[in-house]
mmCIF file of N, CA and C in Angstrom:
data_model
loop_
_atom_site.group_PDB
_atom_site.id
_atom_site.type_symbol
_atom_site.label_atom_id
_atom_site.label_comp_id
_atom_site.label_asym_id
_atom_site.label_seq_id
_atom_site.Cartn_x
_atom_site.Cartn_y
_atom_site.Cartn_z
ATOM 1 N N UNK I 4 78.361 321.313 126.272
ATOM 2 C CA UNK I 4 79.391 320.320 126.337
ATOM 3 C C UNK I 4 79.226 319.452 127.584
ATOM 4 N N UNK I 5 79.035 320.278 128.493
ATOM 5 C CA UNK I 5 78.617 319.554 129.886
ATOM 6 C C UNK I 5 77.370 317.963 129.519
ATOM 7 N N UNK I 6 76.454 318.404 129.070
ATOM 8 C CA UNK I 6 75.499 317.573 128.752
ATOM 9 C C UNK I 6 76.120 316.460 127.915
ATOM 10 N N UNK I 7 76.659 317.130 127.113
ATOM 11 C CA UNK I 7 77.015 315.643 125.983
ATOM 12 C C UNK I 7 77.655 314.702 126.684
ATOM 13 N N UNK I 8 78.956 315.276 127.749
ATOM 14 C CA UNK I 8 79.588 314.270 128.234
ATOM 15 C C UNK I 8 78.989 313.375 129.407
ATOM 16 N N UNK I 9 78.126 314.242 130.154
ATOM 17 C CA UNK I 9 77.153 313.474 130.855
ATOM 18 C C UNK I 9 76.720 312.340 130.420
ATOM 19 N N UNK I 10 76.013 312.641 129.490
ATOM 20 C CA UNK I 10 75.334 311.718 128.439
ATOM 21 C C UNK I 10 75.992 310.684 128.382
ATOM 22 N N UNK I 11 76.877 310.976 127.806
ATOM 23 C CA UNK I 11 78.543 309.609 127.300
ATOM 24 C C UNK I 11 78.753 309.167 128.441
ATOM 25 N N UNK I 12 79.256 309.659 129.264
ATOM 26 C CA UNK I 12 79.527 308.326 130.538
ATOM 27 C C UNK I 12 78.754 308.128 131.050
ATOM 28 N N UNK I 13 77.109 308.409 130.850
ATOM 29 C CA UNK I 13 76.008 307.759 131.698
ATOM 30 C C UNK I 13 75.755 306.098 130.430
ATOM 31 N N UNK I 14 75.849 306.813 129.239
ATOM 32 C CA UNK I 14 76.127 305.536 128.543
ATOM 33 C C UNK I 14 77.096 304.161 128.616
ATOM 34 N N UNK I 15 78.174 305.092 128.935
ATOM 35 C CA UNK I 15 79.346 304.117 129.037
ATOM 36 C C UNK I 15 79.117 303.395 130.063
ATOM 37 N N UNK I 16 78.647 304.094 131.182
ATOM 38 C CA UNK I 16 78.370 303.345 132.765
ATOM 39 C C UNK I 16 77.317 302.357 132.867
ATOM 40 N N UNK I 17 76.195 302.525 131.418
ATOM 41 C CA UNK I 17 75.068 301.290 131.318
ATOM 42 C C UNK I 17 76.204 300.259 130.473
ATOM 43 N N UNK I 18 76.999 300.488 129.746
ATOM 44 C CA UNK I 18 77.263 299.540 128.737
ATOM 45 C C UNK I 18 78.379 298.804 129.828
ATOM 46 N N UNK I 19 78.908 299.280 130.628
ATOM 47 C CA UNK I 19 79.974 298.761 131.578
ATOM 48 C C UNK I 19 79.035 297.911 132.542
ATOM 49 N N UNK I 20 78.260 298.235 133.106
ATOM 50 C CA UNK I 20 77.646 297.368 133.907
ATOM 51 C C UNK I 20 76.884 296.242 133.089
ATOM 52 N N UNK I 21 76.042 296.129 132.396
ATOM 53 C CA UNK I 21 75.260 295.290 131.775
ATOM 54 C C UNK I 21 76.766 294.542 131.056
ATOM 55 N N UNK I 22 77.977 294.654 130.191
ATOM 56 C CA UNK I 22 78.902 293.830 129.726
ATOM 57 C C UNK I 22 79.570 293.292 131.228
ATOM 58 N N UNK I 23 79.637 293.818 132.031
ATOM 59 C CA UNK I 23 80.632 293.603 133.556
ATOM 60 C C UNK I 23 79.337 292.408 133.783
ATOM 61 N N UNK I 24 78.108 292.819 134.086
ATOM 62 C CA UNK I 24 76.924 291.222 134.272
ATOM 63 C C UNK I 24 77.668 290.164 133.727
ATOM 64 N N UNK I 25 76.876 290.199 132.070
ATOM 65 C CA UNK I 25 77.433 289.787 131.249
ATOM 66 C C UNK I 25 78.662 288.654 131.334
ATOM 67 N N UNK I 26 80.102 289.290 131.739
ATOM 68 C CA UNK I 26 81.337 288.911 131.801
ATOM 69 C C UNK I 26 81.624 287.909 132.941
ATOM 70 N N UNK I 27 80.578 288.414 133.993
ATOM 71 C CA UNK I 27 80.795 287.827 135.087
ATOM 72 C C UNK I 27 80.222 286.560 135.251
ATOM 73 N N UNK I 28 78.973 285.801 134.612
ATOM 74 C CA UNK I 28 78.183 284.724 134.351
ATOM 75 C C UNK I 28 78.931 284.379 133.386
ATOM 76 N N UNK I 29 79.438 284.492 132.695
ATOM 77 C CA UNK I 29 80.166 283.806 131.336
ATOM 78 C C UNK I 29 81.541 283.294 132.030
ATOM 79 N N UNK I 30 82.266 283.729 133.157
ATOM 80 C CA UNK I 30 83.272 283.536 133.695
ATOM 81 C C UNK I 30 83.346 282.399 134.597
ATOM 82 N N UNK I 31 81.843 282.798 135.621
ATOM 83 C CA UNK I 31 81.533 281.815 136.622
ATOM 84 C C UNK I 31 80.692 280.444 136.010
ATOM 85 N N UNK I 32 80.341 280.534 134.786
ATOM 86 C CA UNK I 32 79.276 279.407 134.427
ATOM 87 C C UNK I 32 80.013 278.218 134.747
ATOM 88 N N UNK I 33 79.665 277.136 134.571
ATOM 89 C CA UNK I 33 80.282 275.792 134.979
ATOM 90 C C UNK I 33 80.391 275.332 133.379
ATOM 91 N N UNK I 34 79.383 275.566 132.660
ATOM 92 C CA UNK I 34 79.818 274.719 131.211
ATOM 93 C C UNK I 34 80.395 275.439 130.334
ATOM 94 N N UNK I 35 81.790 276.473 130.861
ATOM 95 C CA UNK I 35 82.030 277.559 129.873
ATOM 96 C C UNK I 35 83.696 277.152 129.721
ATOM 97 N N UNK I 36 84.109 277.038 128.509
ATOM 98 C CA UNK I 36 85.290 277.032 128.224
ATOM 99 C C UNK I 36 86.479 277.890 128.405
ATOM 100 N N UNK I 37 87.659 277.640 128.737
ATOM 101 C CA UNK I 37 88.250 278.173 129.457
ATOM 102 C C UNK I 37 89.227 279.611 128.261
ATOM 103 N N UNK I 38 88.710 279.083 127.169
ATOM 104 C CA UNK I 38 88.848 280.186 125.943
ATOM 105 C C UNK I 38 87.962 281.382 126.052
ATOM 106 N N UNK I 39 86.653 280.553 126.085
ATOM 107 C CA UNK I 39 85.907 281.643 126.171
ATOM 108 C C UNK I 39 85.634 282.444 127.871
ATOM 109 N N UNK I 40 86.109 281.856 128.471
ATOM 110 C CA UNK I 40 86.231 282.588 129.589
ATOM 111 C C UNK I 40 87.273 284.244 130.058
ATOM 112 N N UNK I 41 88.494 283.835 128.695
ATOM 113 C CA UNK I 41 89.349 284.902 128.588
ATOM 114 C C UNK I 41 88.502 285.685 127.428
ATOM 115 N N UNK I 42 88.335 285.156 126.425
ATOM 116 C CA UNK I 42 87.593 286.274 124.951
ATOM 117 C C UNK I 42 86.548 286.725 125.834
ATOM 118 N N UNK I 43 85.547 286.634 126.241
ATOM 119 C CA UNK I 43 84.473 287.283 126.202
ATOM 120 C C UNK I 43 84.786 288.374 127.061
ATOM 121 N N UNK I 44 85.486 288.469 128.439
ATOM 122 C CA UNK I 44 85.320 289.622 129.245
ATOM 123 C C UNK I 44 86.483 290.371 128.436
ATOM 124 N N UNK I 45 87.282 290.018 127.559
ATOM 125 C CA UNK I 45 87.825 291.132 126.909
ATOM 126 C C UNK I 45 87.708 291.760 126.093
ATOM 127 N N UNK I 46 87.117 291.009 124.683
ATOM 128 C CA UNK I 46 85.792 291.859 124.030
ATOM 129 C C UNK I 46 84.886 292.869 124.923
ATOM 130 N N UNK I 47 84.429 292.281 125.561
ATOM 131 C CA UNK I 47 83.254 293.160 126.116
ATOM 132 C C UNK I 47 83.946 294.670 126.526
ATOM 133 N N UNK I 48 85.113 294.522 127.406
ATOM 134 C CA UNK I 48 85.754 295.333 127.664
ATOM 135 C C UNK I 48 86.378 296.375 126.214
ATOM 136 N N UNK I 49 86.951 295.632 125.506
ATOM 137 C CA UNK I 49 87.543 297.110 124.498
ATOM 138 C C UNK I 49 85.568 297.549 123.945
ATOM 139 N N UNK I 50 84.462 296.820 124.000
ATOM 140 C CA UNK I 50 83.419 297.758 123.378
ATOM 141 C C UNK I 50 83.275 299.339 124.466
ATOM 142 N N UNK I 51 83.311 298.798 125.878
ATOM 143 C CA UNK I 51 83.414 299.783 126.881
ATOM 144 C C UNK I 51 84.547 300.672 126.533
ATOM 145 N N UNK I 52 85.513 300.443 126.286
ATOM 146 C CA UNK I 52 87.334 301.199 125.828
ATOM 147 C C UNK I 52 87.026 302.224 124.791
ATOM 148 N N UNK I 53 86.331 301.545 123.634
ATOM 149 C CA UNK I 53 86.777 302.015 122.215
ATOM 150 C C UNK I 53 86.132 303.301 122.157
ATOM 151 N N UNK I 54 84.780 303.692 122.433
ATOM 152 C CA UNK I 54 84.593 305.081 122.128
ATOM 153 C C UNK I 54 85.542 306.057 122.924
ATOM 154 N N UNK I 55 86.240 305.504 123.751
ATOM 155 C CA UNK I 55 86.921 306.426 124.130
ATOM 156 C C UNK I 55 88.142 307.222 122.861
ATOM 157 N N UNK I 56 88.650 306.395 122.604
ATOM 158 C CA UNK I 56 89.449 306.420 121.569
ATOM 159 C C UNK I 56 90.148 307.533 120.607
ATOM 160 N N UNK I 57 88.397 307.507 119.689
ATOM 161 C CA UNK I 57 88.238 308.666 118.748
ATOM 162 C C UNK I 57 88.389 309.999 119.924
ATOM 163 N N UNK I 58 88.023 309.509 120.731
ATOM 164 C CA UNK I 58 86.899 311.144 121.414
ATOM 165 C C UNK I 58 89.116 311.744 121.830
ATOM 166 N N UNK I 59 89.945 310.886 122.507
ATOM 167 C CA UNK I 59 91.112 311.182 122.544
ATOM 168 C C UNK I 59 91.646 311.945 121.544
ATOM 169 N N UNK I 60 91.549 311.250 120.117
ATOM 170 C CA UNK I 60 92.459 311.623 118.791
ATOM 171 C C UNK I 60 91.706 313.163 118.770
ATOM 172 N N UNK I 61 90.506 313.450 118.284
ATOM 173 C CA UNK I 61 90.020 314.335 118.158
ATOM 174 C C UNK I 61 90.534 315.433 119.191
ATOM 175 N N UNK I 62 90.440 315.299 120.433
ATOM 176 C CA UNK I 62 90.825 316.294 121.337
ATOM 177 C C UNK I 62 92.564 316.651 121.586
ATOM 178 N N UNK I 63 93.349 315.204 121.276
ATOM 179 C CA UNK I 63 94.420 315.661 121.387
ATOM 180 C C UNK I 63 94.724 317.107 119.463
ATOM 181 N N UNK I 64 93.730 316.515 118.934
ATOM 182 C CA UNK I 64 93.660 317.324 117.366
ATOM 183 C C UNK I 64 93.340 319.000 117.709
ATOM 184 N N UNK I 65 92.892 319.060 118.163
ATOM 185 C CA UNK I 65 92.464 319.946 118.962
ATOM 186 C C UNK I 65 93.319 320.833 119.643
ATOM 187 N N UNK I 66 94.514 320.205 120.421
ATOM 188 C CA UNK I 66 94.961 321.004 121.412
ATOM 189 C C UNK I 66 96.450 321.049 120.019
ATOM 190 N N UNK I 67 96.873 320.105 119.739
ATOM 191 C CA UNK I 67 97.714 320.566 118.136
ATOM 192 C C UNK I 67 97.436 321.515 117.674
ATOM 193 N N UNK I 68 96.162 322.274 117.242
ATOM 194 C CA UNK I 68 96.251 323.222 116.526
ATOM 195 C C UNK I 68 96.354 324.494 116.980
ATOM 196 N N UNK I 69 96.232 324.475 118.499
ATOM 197 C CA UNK I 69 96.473 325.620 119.492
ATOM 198 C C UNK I 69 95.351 326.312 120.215
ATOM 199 N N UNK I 70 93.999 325.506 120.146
ATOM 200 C CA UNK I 70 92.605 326.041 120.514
ATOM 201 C C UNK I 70 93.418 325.949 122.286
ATOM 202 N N UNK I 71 91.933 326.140 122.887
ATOM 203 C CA UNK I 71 92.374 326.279 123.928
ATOM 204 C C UNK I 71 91.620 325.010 124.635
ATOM 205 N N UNK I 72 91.599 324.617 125.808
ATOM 206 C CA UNK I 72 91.428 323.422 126.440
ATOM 207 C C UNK I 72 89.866 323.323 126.243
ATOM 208 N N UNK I 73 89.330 324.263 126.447
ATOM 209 C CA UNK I 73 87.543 323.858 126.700
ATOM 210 C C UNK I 73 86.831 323.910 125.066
ATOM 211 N N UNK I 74 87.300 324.420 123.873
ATOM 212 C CA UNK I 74 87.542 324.707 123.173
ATOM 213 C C UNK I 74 87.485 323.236 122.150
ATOM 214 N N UNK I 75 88.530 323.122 122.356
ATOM 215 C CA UNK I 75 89.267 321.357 122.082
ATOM 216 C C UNK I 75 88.323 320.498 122.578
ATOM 217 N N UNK I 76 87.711 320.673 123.978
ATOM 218 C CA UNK I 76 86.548 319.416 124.249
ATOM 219 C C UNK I 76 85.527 319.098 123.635
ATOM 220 N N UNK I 77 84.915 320.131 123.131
ATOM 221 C CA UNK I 77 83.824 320.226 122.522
ATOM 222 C C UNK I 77 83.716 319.336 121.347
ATOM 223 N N UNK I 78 84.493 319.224 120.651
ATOM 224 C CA UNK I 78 84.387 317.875 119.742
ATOM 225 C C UNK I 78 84.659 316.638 120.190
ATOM 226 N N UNK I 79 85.592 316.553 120.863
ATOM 227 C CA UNK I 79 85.876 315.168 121.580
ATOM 228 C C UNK I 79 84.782 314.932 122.729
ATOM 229 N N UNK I 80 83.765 316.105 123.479
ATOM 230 C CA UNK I 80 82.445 315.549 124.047
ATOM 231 C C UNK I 80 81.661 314.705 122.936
ATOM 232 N N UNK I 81 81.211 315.512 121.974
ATOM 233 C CA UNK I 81 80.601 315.219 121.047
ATOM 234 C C UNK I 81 81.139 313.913 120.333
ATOM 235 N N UNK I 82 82.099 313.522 119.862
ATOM 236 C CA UNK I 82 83.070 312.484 119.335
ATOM 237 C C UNK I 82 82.670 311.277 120.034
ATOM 238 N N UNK I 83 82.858 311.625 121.121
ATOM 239 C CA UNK I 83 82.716 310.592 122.614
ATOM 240 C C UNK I 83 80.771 309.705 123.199
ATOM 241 N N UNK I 84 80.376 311.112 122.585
ATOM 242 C CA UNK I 84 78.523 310.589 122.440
ATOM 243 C C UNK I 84 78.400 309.833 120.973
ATOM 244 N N UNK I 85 78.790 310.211 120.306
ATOM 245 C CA UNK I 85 78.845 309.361 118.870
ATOM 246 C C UNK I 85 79.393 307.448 119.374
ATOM 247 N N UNK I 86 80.355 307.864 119.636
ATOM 248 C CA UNK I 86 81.223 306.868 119.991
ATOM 249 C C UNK I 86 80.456 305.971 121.164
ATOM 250 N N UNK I 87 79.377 306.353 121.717
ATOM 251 C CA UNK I 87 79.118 305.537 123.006
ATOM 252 C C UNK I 87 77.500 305.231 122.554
ATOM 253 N N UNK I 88 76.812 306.421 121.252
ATOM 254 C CA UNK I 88 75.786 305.511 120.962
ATOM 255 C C UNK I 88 75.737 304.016 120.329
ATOM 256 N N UNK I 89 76.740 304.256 119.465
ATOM 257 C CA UNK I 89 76.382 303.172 118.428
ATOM 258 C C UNK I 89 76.296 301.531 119.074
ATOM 259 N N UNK I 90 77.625 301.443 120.191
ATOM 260 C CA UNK I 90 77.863 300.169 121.110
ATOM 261 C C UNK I 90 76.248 300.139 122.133
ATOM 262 N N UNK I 91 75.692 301.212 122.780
ATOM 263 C CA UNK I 91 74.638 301.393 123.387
ATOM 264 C C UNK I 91 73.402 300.551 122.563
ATOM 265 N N UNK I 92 73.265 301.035 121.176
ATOM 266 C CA UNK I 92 71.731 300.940 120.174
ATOM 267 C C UNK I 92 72.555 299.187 120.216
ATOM 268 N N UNK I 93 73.819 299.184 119.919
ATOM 269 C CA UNK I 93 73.972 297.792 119.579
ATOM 270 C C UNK I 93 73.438 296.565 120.815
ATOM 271 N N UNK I 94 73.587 297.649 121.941
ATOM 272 C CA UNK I 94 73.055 296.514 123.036
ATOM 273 C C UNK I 94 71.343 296.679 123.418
ATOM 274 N N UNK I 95 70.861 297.187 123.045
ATOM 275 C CA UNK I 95 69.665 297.094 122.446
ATOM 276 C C UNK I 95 69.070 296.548 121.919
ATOM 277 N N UNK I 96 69.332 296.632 120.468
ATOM 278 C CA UNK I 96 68.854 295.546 119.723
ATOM 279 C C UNK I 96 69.089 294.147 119.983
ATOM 280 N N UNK I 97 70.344 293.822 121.113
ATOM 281 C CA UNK I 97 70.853 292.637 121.212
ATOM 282 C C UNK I 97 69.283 292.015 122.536
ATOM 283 N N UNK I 98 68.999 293.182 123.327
ATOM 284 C CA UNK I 98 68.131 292.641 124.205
ATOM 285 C C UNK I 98 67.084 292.586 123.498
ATOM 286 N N UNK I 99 66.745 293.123 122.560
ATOM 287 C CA UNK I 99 65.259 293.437 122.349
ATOM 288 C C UNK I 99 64.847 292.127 121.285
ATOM 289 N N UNK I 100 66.010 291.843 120.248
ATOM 290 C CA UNK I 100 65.976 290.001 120.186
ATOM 291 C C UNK I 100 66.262 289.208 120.855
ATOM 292 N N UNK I 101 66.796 289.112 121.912
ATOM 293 C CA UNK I 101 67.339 287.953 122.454
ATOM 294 C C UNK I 101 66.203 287.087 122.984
ATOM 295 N N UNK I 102 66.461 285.644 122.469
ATOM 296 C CA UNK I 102 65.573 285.060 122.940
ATOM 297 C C UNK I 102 64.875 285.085 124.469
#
């Protein structure tokens, strides 16, 4: 369990920094609209948010049924690596086309 969650917030911490880049040139640009100056760093932000999410429901599911705390993590680690690949591969593929 230790590992998985490692894993997940070493993910989350690439996808936070590279969207935080990202957010921050899109904010400061000079030819950037003042719409897209609010959408983009907040998108970017719930992709960083959202795996959290599931990995919550699952664990609060968990402690509902009366397991015990370390018990209960173990899916919501796991939940939480699910949840942090898919936004990860997505920024991937986004570099690996980008012009």
């Amino acid at each position: 369990m230790a590992v998985a969650s490692a894993l997940s917030f070493g993910l989350l911490a690439a996808l936070a920094a590279v969207f935080g880049t990202t957010a921050w040139h899109t904010v400061t640009d000079t030819g950037t609209t003042a719409f897209s100056r609010f959408v983009v760093p907040v998108i970017l932000l719930a992709l960083v948010v959202l795996p959290l999410v599931p990995a919550r429901a699952v664990f609060r599911s968990g402690r509902r049924k009366g397991r015990e705390r370390l018990t209960a993590a173990v899916p919501a680690a796991l939940a939480l690596l699910g949840g942090c690949a898919v936004p990860f591969a997505a920024l991937c593929l986004l570099l690996v086309y980008a012009d």
